[in-house]
mmCIF file of C-alpha atoms in Angstrom:
data_model
loop_
_atom_site.group_PDB
_atom_site.id
_atom_site.type_symbol
_atom_site.label_atom_id
_atom_site.label_comp_id
_atom_site.label_asym_id
_atom_site.label_seq_id
_atom_site.Cartn_x
_atom_site.Cartn_y
_atom_site.Cartn_z
ATOM 1 C CA MET A 1 1.616 -22.731 -22.749
ATOM 2 C CA ARG A 2 -1.223 -20.216 -22.318
ATOM 3 C CA ARG A 3 -0.637 -16.463 -22.602
ATOM 4 C CA ILE A 4 -1.784 -13.896 -20.033
ATOM 5 C CA LEU A 5 -2.287 -10.291 -21.142
ATOM 6 C CA ILE A 6 -1.959 -7.867 -18.222
ATOM 7 C CA VAL A 7 -2.913 -4.195 -18.483
ATOM 8 C CA GLY A 8 -1.361 -1.992 -15.810
ATOM 9 C CA GLY A 9 2.261 -1.935 -14.680
ATOM 10 C CA GLY A 10 1.813 -0.865 -11.059
ATOM 11 C CA ILE A 11 2.313 -3.176 -8.106
ATOM 12 C CA ILE A 12 -0.957 -5.093 -8.602
ATOM 13 C CA GLY A 13 -0.298 -5.652 -12.297
ATOM 14 C CA MET A 14 3.360 -6.453 -11.662
ATOM 15 C CA LEU A 15 2.558 -9.117 -9.069
ATOM 16 C CA HIS A 16 -0.043 -10.625 -11.395
ATOM 17 C CA ALA A 17 2.715 -10.883 -13.999
ATOM 18 C CA TRP A 18 5.030 -12.431 -11.404
ATOM 19 C CA GLU A 19 2.405 -14.982 -10.350
ATOM 20 C CA ALA A 20 1.585 -15.791 -13.974
ATOM 21 C CA ARG A 21 5.218 -16.576 -14.772
ATOM 22 C CA LYS A 22 5.552 -18.623 -11.572
ATOM 23 C CA ARG A 23 2.695 -20.777 -12.842
ATOM 24 C CA GLY A 24 4.196 -21.194 -16.288
ATOM 25 C CA PHE A 25 2.192 -18.691 -18.339
ATOM 26 C CA ASP A 26 3.631 -16.456 -21.028
ATOM 27 C CA VAL A 27 2.955 -12.790 -20.187
ATOM 28 C CA ILE A 28 2.385 -9.693 -22.306
ATOM 29 C CA HIS A 29 2.412 -6.680 -19.993
ATOM 30 C CA LEU A 30 1.057 -3.270 -21.057
ATOM 31 C CA GLU A 31 1.472 0.037 -19.196
ATOM 32 C CA SER A 32 0.226 3.455 -20.289
ATOM 33 C CA ASP A 33 3.173 5.376 -18.776
ATOM 34 C CA LEU A 34 6.728 4.957 -20.023
ATOM 35 C CA GLU A 35 7.474 3.970 -16.431
ATOM 36 C CA PRO A 36 4.683 3.622 -13.830
ATOM 37 C CA ARG A 37 4.179 6.935 -12.029
ATOM 38 C CA SER A 38 0.970 6.399 -10.064
ATOM 39 C CA ALA A 39 0.150 4.959 -6.635
ATOM 40 C CA THR A 40 2.909 2.320 -6.547
ATOM 41 C CA VAL A 41 5.731 4.859 -6.544
ATOM 42 C CA ARG A 42 3.853 7.434 -4.424
ATOM 43 C CA ASN A 43 3.545 5.519 -1.166
ATOM 44 C CA LEU A 44 5.578 4.586 1.893
ATOM 45 C CA GLY A 45 6.386 1.043 0.788
ATOM 46 C CA MET A 46 4.949 -0.361 4.002
ATOM 47 C CA ILE A 47 3.807 -3.934 4.382
ATOM 48 C CA TRP A 48 1.627 -2.618 7.181
ATOM 49 C CA VAL A 49 0.461 -5.329 9.568
ATOM 50 C CA THR A 50 -0.091 -3.162 12.656
ATOM 51 C CA GLY A 51 -3.458 -1.614 11.811
ATOM 52 C CA ARG A 52 -5.096 -4.417 9.860
ATOM 53 C CA ALA A 53 -8.376 -5.842 11.109
ATOM 54 C CA THR A 54 -8.416 -9.358 12.527
ATOM 55 C CA GLY A 55 -10.009 -11.741 10.035
ATOM 56 C CA PRO A 56 -9.743 -11.721 6.212
ATOM 57 C CA GLU A 57 -7.728 -8.482 6.080
ATOM 58 C CA ILE A 58 -4.911 -9.582 8.380
ATOM 59 C CA GLU A 59 -4.892 -13.037 6.788
ATOM 60 C CA LEU A 60 -4.398 -11.464 3.355
ATOM 61 C CA VAL A 61 -1.618 -9.175 4.581
ATOM 62 C CA LEU A 62 0.244 -11.910 6.462
ATOM 63 C CA ARG A 63 0.070 -14.192 3.435
ATOM 64 C CA ALA A 64 1.421 -11.392 1.238
ATOM 65 C CA ARG A 65 4.216 -10.650 3.701
ATOM 66 C CA SER A 66 5.296 -14.278 3.617
ATOM 67 C CA MET A 67 5.264 -14.174 -0.169
ATOM 68 C CA TRP A 68 7.395 -11.009 -0.214
ATOM 69 C CA GLU A 69 10.038 -12.865 1.789
ATOM 70 C CA GLU A 70 10.058 -15.552 -0.901
ATOM 71 C CA ILE A 71 10.081 -13.024 -3.741
ATOM 72 C CA THR A 72 13.054 -11.138 -2.332
ATOM 73 C CA GLN A 73 15.166 -14.281 -2.568
ATOM 74 C CA GLU A 74 14.814 -14.059 -6.355
ATOM 75 C CA ALA A 75 14.615 -10.255 -6.606
ATOM 76 C CA PRO A 76 16.676 -8.687 -3.793
ATOM 77 C CA GLY A 77 16.356 -5.318 -5.517
ATOM 78 C CA VAL A 78 12.822 -4.940 -4.154
ATOM 79 C CA GLY A 79 14.477 -3.880 -0.887
ATOM 80 C CA PHE A 80 12.417 -6.018 1.505
ATOM 81 C CA ARG A 81 13.319 -5.427 5.160
ATOM 82 C CA ALA A 82 11.570 -6.980 8.155
ATOM 83 C CA THR A 83 11.567 -3.907 10.374
ATOM 84 C CA GLY A 84 8.586 -4.208 12.692
ATOM 85 C CA ALA A 85 6.706 -1.040 13.621
ATOM 86 C CA LEU A 86 6.179 1.201 16.638
ATOM 87 C CA THR A 87 3.067 3.327 17.179
ATOM 88 C CA VAL A 88 3.581 5.997 19.820
ATOM 89 C CA LEU A 89 0.789 6.848 22.287
ATOM 90 C CA TYR A 90 0.469 10.028 24.347
ATOM 91 C CA THR A 91 -2.678 9.871 26.505
ATOM 92 C CA ASP A 92 -4.428 7.445 28.843
ATOM 93 C CA ALA A 93 -7.364 7.181 26.427
ATOM 94 C CA GLU A 94 -5.033 6.188 23.591
ATOM 95 C CA VAL A 95 -3.291 3.605 25.759
ATOM 96 C CA GLU A 96 -6.614 2.106 26.842
ATOM 97 C CA THR A 97 -7.762 1.923 23.210
ATOM 98 C CA VAL A 98 -4.658 -0.051 22.334
ATOM 99 C CA ARG A 99 -5.035 -2.303 25.399
ATOM 100 C CA GLN A 100 -8.539 -3.237 24.273
ATOM 101 C CA ALA A 101 -7.324 -3.850 20.722
ATOM 102 C CA ILE A 102 -4.613 -6.173 22.064
ATOM 103 C CA GLU A 103 -7.120 -8.077 24.216
ATOM 104 C CA ARG A 104 -9.374 -8.631 21.205
ATOM 105 C CA ASP A 105 -6.496 -9.530 18.898
ATOM 106 C CA ALA A 106 -5.713 -12.954 20.413
ATOM 107 C CA GLY A 107 -2.056 -12.712 19.430
ATOM 108 C CA VAL A 108 -2.544 -12.570 15.672
ATOM 109 C CA HIS A 109 -0.437 -9.416 15.226
ATOM 110 C CA GLY A 110 2.112 -10.247 17.919
ATOM 111 C CA TYR A 111 1.415 -6.916 19.628
ATOM 112 C CA GLN A 112 3.426 -5.703 22.619
ATOM 113 C CA LEU A 113 2.621 -2.575 24.653
ATOM 114 C CA LEU A 114 5.929 -1.037 25.700
ATOM 115 C CA ASP A 115 7.132 1.593 28.143
ATOM 116 C CA PRO A 116 9.242 4.399 26.623
ATOM 117 C CA VAL A 117 12.541 2.822 27.737
ATOM 118 C CA ASP A 118 11.742 -0.476 26.024
ATOM 119 C CA ALA A 119 10.473 1.293 22.916
ATOM 120 C CA ARG A 120 13.702 3.328 22.681
ATOM 121 C CA ASN A 121 15.737 0.152 23.014
ATOM 122 C CA ILE A 122 14.056 -1.068 19.837
ATOM 123 C CA ASN A 123 14.209 2.300 18.059
ATOM 124 C CA PRO A 124 16.440 4.938 19.686
ATOM 125 C CA ILE A 125 15.142 7.750 17.469
ATOM 126 C CA LEU A 126 12.069 7.998 19.748
ATOM 127 C CA GLN A 127 13.322 10.831 21.944
ATOM 128 C CA GLY A 128 10.046 12.717 22.307
ATOM 129 C CA ASP A 129 7.839 12.494 25.407
ATOM 130 C CA PHE A 130 5.193 9.750 25.232
ATOM 131 C CA ALA A 131 3.290 7.383 27.508
ATOM 132 C CA LYS A 132 3.534 4.014 25.741
ATOM 133 C CA ALA A 133 4.291 2.530 22.345
ATOM 134 C CA LEU A 134 2.602 -0.334 20.516
ATOM 135 C CA TYR A 135 5.142 -2.678 18.939
ATOM 136 C CA CYS A 136 4.243 -5.023 16.098
ATOM 137 C CA PRO A 137 7.171 -7.210 15.008
ATOM 138 C CA LYS A 138 5.533 -8.383 11.759
ATOM 139 C CA ASP A 139 5.620 -5.129 9.789
ATOM 140 C CA ALA A 140 8.048 -4.771 6.900
ATOM 141 C CA VAL A 141 9.010 -2.378 4.123
ATOM 142 C CA ILE A 142 10.036 -2.469 0.470
ATOM 143 C CA GLU A 143 11.367 0.271 -1.812
ATOM 144 C CA PRO A 144 8.518 1.870 -3.836
ATOM 145 C CA GLN A 145 10.746 3.342 -6.537
ATOM 146 C CA ALA A 146 12.842 0.158 -6.923
ATOM 147 C CA VAL A 147 10.348 -2.694 -6.665
ATOM 148 C CA LEU A 148 8.867 -2.592 -10.180
ATOM 149 C CA PRO A 149 12.128 -2.505 -12.164
ATOM 150 C CA ALA A 150 13.618 -5.119 -9.841
ATOM 151 C CA LEU A 151 10.784 -7.545 -10.554
ATOM 152 C CA ARG A 152 10.788 -6.829 -14.296
ATOM 153 C CA ASP A 153 14.531 -7.454 -14.462
ATOM 154 C CA VAL A 154 14.023 -10.944 -13.060
ATOM 155 C CA LEU A 155 11.150 -11.713 -15.447
ATOM 156 C CA ALA A 156 12.856 -10.314 -18.563
ATOM 157 C CA GLY A 157 13.102 -12.887 -21.333
ATOM 158 C CA ASP A 158 11.232 -14.635 -24.113
ATOM 159 C CA HIS A 159 8.231 -15.474 -21.935
ATOM 160 C CA TYR A 160 7.714 -11.946 -20.530
ATOM 161 C CA GLN A 161 7.120 -9.002 -22.860
ATOM 162 C CA TRP A 162 7.016 -5.496 -21.314
ATOM 163 C CA HIS A 163 5.282 -2.813 -23.395
ATOM 164 C CA PRO A 164 5.354 0.638 -21.714
ATOM 165 C CA GLY A 165 3.677 3.659 -23.284
ATOM 166 C CA VAL A 166 0.665 1.630 -24.406
ATOM 167 C CA THR A 167 -2.783 2.877 -23.401
ATOM 168 C CA ALA A 168 -5.543 0.286 -23.767
ATOM 169 C CA VAL A 169 -8.381 2.001 -25.634
ATOM 170 C CA GLU A 170 -10.505 -1.009 -26.571
ATOM 171 C CA PHE A 171 -10.762 -4.633 -25.516
ATOM 172 C CA GLY A 172 -12.721 -7.819 -26.037
ATOM 173 C CA SER A 173 -12.487 -11.439 -25.049
ATOM 174 C CA ALA A 174 -8.733 -12.049 -24.686
ATOM 175 C CA TRP A 175 -7.553 -9.048 -26.749
ATOM 176 C CA VAL A 176 -6.635 -5.397 -26.181
ATOM 177 C CA ARG A 177 -6.112 -2.583 -28.701
ATOM 178 C CA GLY A 178 -3.526 0.086 -27.933
ATOM 179 C CA GLN A 179 -3.813 3.771 -28.818
ATOM 180 C CA ASP A 180 -1.701 3.253 -31.959
ATOM 181 C CA GLY A 181 -3.988 0.509 -33.264
ATOM 182 C CA THR A 182 -1.798 -2.432 -32.284
ATOM 183 C CA VAL A 183 -3.823 -5.427 -31.094
ATOM 184 C CA TYR A 184 -2.375 -7.621 -28.352
ATOM 185 C CA THR A 185 -3.864 -11.058 -27.834
ATOM 186 C CA GLY A 186 -3.802 -13.713 -25.159
ATOM 187 C CA ASP A 187 -5.911 -16.423 -23.611
ATOM 188 C CA GLN A 188 -6.827 -14.254 -20.592
ATOM 189 C CA VAL A 189 -6.813 -10.481 -20.027
ATOM 190 C CA ILE A 190 -6.358 -9.034 -16.535
ATOM 191 C CA PHE A 191 -6.888 -5.294 -16.090
ATOM 192 C CA CYS A 192 -4.979 -3.933 -13.073
ATOM 193 C CA VAL A 193 -5.619 -0.250 -13.714
ATOM 194 C CA GLY A 194 -5.766 1.202 -10.194
ATOM 195 C CA SER A 195 -7.666 4.479 -10.210
ATOM 196 C CA SER A 196 -6.891 5.298 -13.858
ATOM 197 C CA GLN A 197 -9.800 6.599 -15.908
ATOM 198 C CA VAL A 198 -7.940 6.834 -19.201
ATOM 199 C CA GLY A 199 -8.894 4.881 -22.325
ATOM 200 C CA ALA A 200 -10.612 1.545 -21.686
ATOM 201 C CA SER A 201 -10.309 2.079 -17.925
ATOM 202 C CA ALA A 202 -13.188 4.560 -18.013
ATOM 203 C CA ARG A 203 -15.497 1.862 -19.384
ATOM 204 C CA LEU A 204 -14.173 -0.754 -16.967
ATOM 205 C CA LEU A 205 -14.575 1.318 -13.802
ATOM 206 C CA ALA A 206 -17.937 2.936 -14.614
ATOM 207 C CA GLY A 207 -20.539 1.929 -12.058
ATOM 208 C CA MET A 208 -18.123 -0.058 -9.907
ATOM 209 C CA PRO A 209 -18.304 0.266 -6.074
ATOM 210 C CA LEU A 210 -15.113 2.312 -5.980
ATOM 211 C CA GLN A 211 -13.947 5.713 -4.847
ATOM 212 C CA ARG A 212 -10.708 7.536 -5.439
ATOM 213 C CA VAL A 213 -8.644 8.708 -2.462
ATOM 214 C CA ARG A 214 -6.114 11.520 -2.703
ATOM 215 C CA LEU A 215 -3.049 11.618 -0.463
ATOM 216 C CA GLN A 216 -0.069 13.859 0.209
ATOM 217 C CA MET A 217 3.362 12.862 1.475
ATOM 218 C CA LEU A 218 6.990 13.931 1.281
ATOM 219 C CA GLN A 219 10.541 12.657 1.220
ATOM 220 C CA THR A 220 13.443 14.185 3.138
ATOM 221 C CA GLU A 221 17.157 14.300 2.559
ATOM 222 C CA PRO A 222 19.045 11.353 4.122
ATOM 223 C CA LEU A 223 19.027 11.194 7.903
ATOM 224 C CA ASP A 224 22.371 10.427 9.552
ATOM 225 C CA PHE A 225 20.697 7.840 11.757
ATOM 226 C CA ARG A 226 19.307 4.393 11.040
ATOM 227 C CA VAL A 227 15.595 4.268 11.893
ATOM 228 C CA SER A 228 15.217 0.634 12.902
ATOM 229 C CA THR A 229 11.413 0.318 12.604
ATOM 230 C CA LEU A 230 8.497 1.809 10.755
ATOM 231 C CA LEU A 231 6.900 4.561 12.822
ATOM 232 C CA SER A 232 3.412 5.850 13.447
ATOM 233 C CA ASP A 233 1.655 7.711 16.216
ATOM 234 C CA SER A 234 -1.734 7.839 17.853
ATOM 235 C CA LEU A 235 -3.446 9.630 14.951
ATOM 236 C CA SER A 236 -3.553 6.209 13.291
ATOM 237 C CA LEU A 237 -5.898 4.970 16.043
ATOM 238 C CA HIS A 238 -8.660 7.006 14.386
ATOM 239 C CA TYR A 239 -7.948 5.474 10.988
ATOM 240 C CA TYR A 240 -7.318 1.731 11.224
ATOM 241 C CA PRO A 241 -10.119 -0.782 11.853
ATOM 242 C CA VAL A 242 -8.204 -2.865 14.382
ATOM 243 C CA TYR A 243 -8.652 -0.008 16.883
ATOM 244 C CA ASP A 244 -12.441 0.034 16.581
ATOM 245 C CA VAL A 245 -13.023 -0.758 20.274
ATOM 246 C CA PRO A 246 -15.199 0.923 22.955
ATOM 247 C CA ALA A 247 -12.321 2.984 24.356
ATOM 248 C CA ARG A 248 -11.817 4.748 21.041
ATOM 249 C CA GLU A 249 -15.185 6.459 21.521
ATOM 250 C CA ARG A 250 -13.725 8.174 24.594
ATOM 251 C CA MET A 251 -10.711 9.592 22.787
ATOM 252 C CA PRO A 252 -10.815 13.352 22.172
ATOM 253 C CA ALA A 253 -11.973 14.518 18.765
ATOM 254 C CA ARG A 254 -9.248 15.114 16.225
ATOM 255 C CA PRO A 255 -8.204 18.704 15.434
ATOM 256 C CA GLU A 256 -10.140 20.254 12.566
ATOM 257 C CA LEU A 257 -7.213 20.091 10.128
ATOM 258 C CA VAL A 258 -6.595 16.417 10.932
ATOM 259 C CA SER A 259 -10.240 15.523 10.483
ATOM 260 C CA LYS A 260 -10.678 17.541 7.276
ATOM 261 C CA PHE A 261 -7.640 16.025 5.539
ATOM 262 C CA GLY A 262 -7.595 12.600 7.209
ATOM 263 C CA ILE A 263 -4.058 13.112 8.496
ATOM 264 C CA LYS A 264 -2.025 10.385 10.187
ATOM 265 C CA LEU A 265 1.718 10.211 10.763
ATOM 266 C CA MET A 266 3.612 7.374 9.075
ATOM 267 C CA VAL A 267 7.394 7.231 8.668
ATOM 268 C CA ALA A 268 9.531 4.838 6.624
ATOM 269 C CA GLN A 269 13.249 5.147 6.022
ATOM 270 C CA ARG A 270 14.485 4.452 2.517
ATOM 271 C CA ALA A 271 17.580 2.461 1.639
ATOM 272 C CA ASP A 272 19.534 5.699 1.047
ATOM 273 C CA GLY A 273 18.689 6.982 4.542
ATOM 274 C CA SER A 274 16.022 9.462 3.457
ATOM 275 C CA LEU A 275 12.620 9.423 5.134
ATOM 276 C CA THR A 276 9.229 9.104 3.480
ATOM 277 C CA ILE A 277 6.683 10.813 5.744
ATOM 278 C CA GLY A 278 2.912 10.972 5.307
ATOM 279 C CA ASP A 279 0.071 11.164 4.857
ATOM 280 C CA THR A 280 -3.378 12.650 4.188
ATOM 281 C CA HIS A 281 -6.662 11.263 2.844
ATOM 282 C CA LEU A 282 -9.308 13.131 0.869
ATOM 283 C CA TYR A 283 -12.375 11.263 -0.406
ATOM 284 C CA ASP A 284 -14.663 13.838 -2.044
ATOM 285 C CA GLU A 285 -13.993 14.730 -5.668
ATOM 286 C CA PRO A 286 -13.168 16.927 -7.421
ATOM 287 C CA PHE A 287 -9.797 17.102 -5.658
ATOM 288 C CA ASP A 288 -7.820 20.323 -5.543
ATOM 289 C CA PHE A 289 -5.101 20.362 -8.217
ATOM 290 C CA ALA A 290 -2.624 21.671 -5.603
ATOM 291 C CA SER A 291 -1.241 20.201 -2.398
ATOM 292 C CA THR A 292 -1.961 21.877 0.949
ATOM 293 C CA GLU A 293 1.182 23.163 2.652
ATOM 294 C CA GLN A 294 -0.474 23.318 6.071
ATOM 295 C CA CYS A 295 -0.783 19.518 6.006
ATOM 296 C CA TYR A 296 2.939 19.111 5.379
ATOM 297 C CA GLU A 297 3.736 21.499 8.226
ATOM 298 C CA PHE A 298 1.483 19.560 10.581
ATOM 299 C CA ILE A 299 3.004 16.197 9.622
ATOM 300 C CA LEU A 300 6.535 17.509 10.131
ATOM 301 C CA ASP A 301 5.564 18.938 13.544
ATOM 302 C CA ARG A 302 4.228 15.495 14.532
ATOM 303 C CA PHE A 303 7.534 13.958 13.461
ATOM 304 C CA THR A 304 9.392 16.370 15.747
ATOM 305 C CA LYS A 305 7.037 15.537 18.621
ATOM 306 C CA LEU A 306 7.685 11.838 18.022
ATOM 307 C CA THR A 307 11.464 11.986 17.767
ATOM 308 C CA GLY A 308 12.451 15.112 19.671
ATOM 309 C CA ARG A 309 14.294 16.366 16.586
ATOM 310 C CA PRO A 310 13.311 18.156 13.367
ATOM 311 C CA ALA A 311 13.102 16.160 10.184
ATOM 312 C CA PRO A 312 15.889 16.578 7.633
ATOM 313 C CA ALA A 313 15.322 19.096 4.864
ATOM 314 C CA VAL A 314 12.473 18.151 2.542
ATOM 315 C CA ARG A 315 13.729 16.823 -0.801
ATOM 316 C CA ARG A 316 10.367 16.572 -2.556
ATOM 317 C CA ARG A 317 6.618 16.615 -2.003
ATOM 318 C CA TRP A 318 3.874 14.914 -3.980
ATOM 319 C CA SER A 319 0.235 13.942 -4.102
ATOM 320 C CA GLY A 320 -1.229 10.679 -5.356
ATOM 321 C CA THR A 321 -4.511 8.883 -5.934
ATOM 322 C CA TYR A 322 -5.584 5.321 -5.316
ATOM 323 C CA ALA A 323 -8.884 3.442 -5.637
ATOM 324 C CA GLN A 324 -10.684 1.626 -2.844
ATOM 325 C CA ARG A 325 -13.991 -0.143 -2.492
ATOM 326 C CA THR A 326 -16.928 1.736 -1.025
ATOM 327 C CA ASP A 327 -18.686 -1.328 0.413
ATOM 328 C CA GLY A 328 -16.075 -2.514 2.911
ATOM 329 C CA GLU A 329 -14.711 -5.416 0.839
ATOM 330 C CA LEU A 330 -10.939 -5.757 0.618
ATOM 331 C CA PHE A 331 -10.551 -5.411 -3.145
ATOM 332 C CA LEU A 332 -12.500 -5.580 -6.391
ATOM 333 C CA ARG A 333 -12.176 -8.471 -8.814
ATOM 334 C CA ARG A 334 -14.828 -8.861 -11.491
ATOM 335 C CA GLU A 335 -15.202 -10.882 -14.667
ATOM 336 C CA ILE A 336 -16.061 -8.167 -17.179
ATOM 337 C CA GLU A 337 -16.709 -10.628 -19.959
ATOM 338 C CA GLU A 338 -15.394 -14.036 -20.931
ATOM 339 C CA ASN A 339 -11.612 -14.191 -20.385
ATOM 340 C CA VAL A 340 -11.466 -10.573 -19.142
ATOM 341 C CA LEU A 341 -10.909 -9.877 -15.429
ATOM 342 C CA LEU A 342 -10.655 -6.587 -13.541
ATOM 343 C CA ALA A 343 -8.528 -6.464 -10.371
ATOM 344 C CA THR A 344 -8.357 -3.131 -8.550
ATOM 345 C CA GLY A 345 -9.714 -1.225 -5.549
ATOM 346 C CA ILE A 346 -7.149 -2.470 -3.039
ATOM 347 C CA GLY A 347 -7.021 0.968 -1.401
ATOM 348 C CA GLY A 348 -3.880 1.872 0.533
ATOM 349 C CA ARG A 349 -2.948 -1.789 0.946
ATOM 350 C CA GLY A 350 -1.376 -2.335 -2.478
ATOM 351 C CA MET A 351 2.210 -2.963 -1.397
ATOM 352 C CA GLY A 352 1.106 -5.031 1.560
ATOM 353 C CA THR A 353 -1.307 -7.324 -0.267
ATOM 354 C CA ALA A 354 -0.374 -7.472 -3.973
ATOM 355 C CA PRO A 355 1.275 -10.926 -3.951
ATOM 356 C CA ALA A 356 -1.689 -12.529 -2.165
ATOM 357 C CA VAL A 357 -4.258 -10.781 -4.375
ATOM 358 C CA ALA A 358 -2.441 -12.032 -7.465
ATOM 359 C CA GLU A 359 -2.250 -15.532 -6.010
ATOM 360 C CA ASP A 360 -6.008 -15.486 -5.453
ATOM 361 C CA THR A 361 -6.627 -14.324 -9.018
ATOM 362 C CA PHE A 362 -4.665 -17.226 -10.422
ATOM 363 C CA ASN A 363 -6.376 -19.637 -8.059
ATOM 364 C CA LEU A 364 -9.542 -18.492 -9.809
ATOM 365 C CA ILE A 365 -8.073 -18.759 -13.307
ATOM 366 C CA CYS A 366 -6.550 -22.168 -12.610
ATOM 367 C CA GLY A 367 -9.658 -23.527 -10.942
ATOM 368 C CA THR A 368 -8.511 -23.551 -7.313
ATOM 369 C CA PRO A 369 -11.687 -22.967 -5.283
ATOM 370 C CA GLU A 370 -10.540 -20.787 -2.369
ATOM 371 C CA LEU A 371 -10.694 -17.033 -2.915
ATOM 372 C CA ARG A 372 -10.164 -14.471 -0.183
ATOM 373 C CA SER A 373 -12.285 -11.684 -1.700
ATOM 374 C CA ALA A 374 -14.142 -10.937 -4.894
#
């Protein structure tokens, strides 16, 4: 049995470990934090189908969603729920943009454009005033803070070794040296380091077509109401590629704050009833060390407009950073040297694509010809 050495314990690294074990490989798994604390645990947990572009992107996401359904049979602790999603629209220009997106979509997303009454029948929390809502039944959610330990618990055993608190500082063909001098060996190394620039990651990511993106979001206290779908509103029409249609050019410009911080409203309810609400997007480094309170206030106001009620008290706020490609490709996978692969740059699609990205990587390793992106 061959051994795979994976560096990075976030969702991309974790799903590479999962795929490796599924295919019969031994796995040594290294993570610089004692428990991953980066992008995987700082997101909404959305398997977001609604906004994905028709073509390779939606194919990747739909494949990953199907795989999550299979994974949850073995690891129910990941918290997979097939919720669907509603995107609320307020103006005629927004509605026409969505109509054109639906016409171009050819049924791939399963879109439905609903009147307010029908939208409220699906999700009664929508008590604000709005014109229409876009429903996508294929969206789903998992629990960001639970998914990694749930998967590791299933893999735990002689053929899966988890080594937290190990920063890779040097590597070569099929070996990695940790910060304490320990050398870990395998037949194949896969670096899944996200946006990290610590230790060997700095060498790996130098010169790659990547940029870091900084976000802000928050989590509330539990809401005494079950939110039956994921939620978004018309700010997302400016952000997602599926809405790149002629009518979008006629939509009013975004407010200055929204444009400056790349704000869109996204809402996911956690298993304990709390709400994760986001988010913002900054692309130009250096990023401010502090979060911007005005962004949180704006996002919470949009939630009230959407639901007709204030959000529960805020439990915690945070910022996070992820890496995405700068050339429009879906993710970055490179052979750094013999038996050393880099897999990163998935952007904000990590939760929604990780199983399919890992599957593609092992298609490459195992000699299966089809790859979705490289």
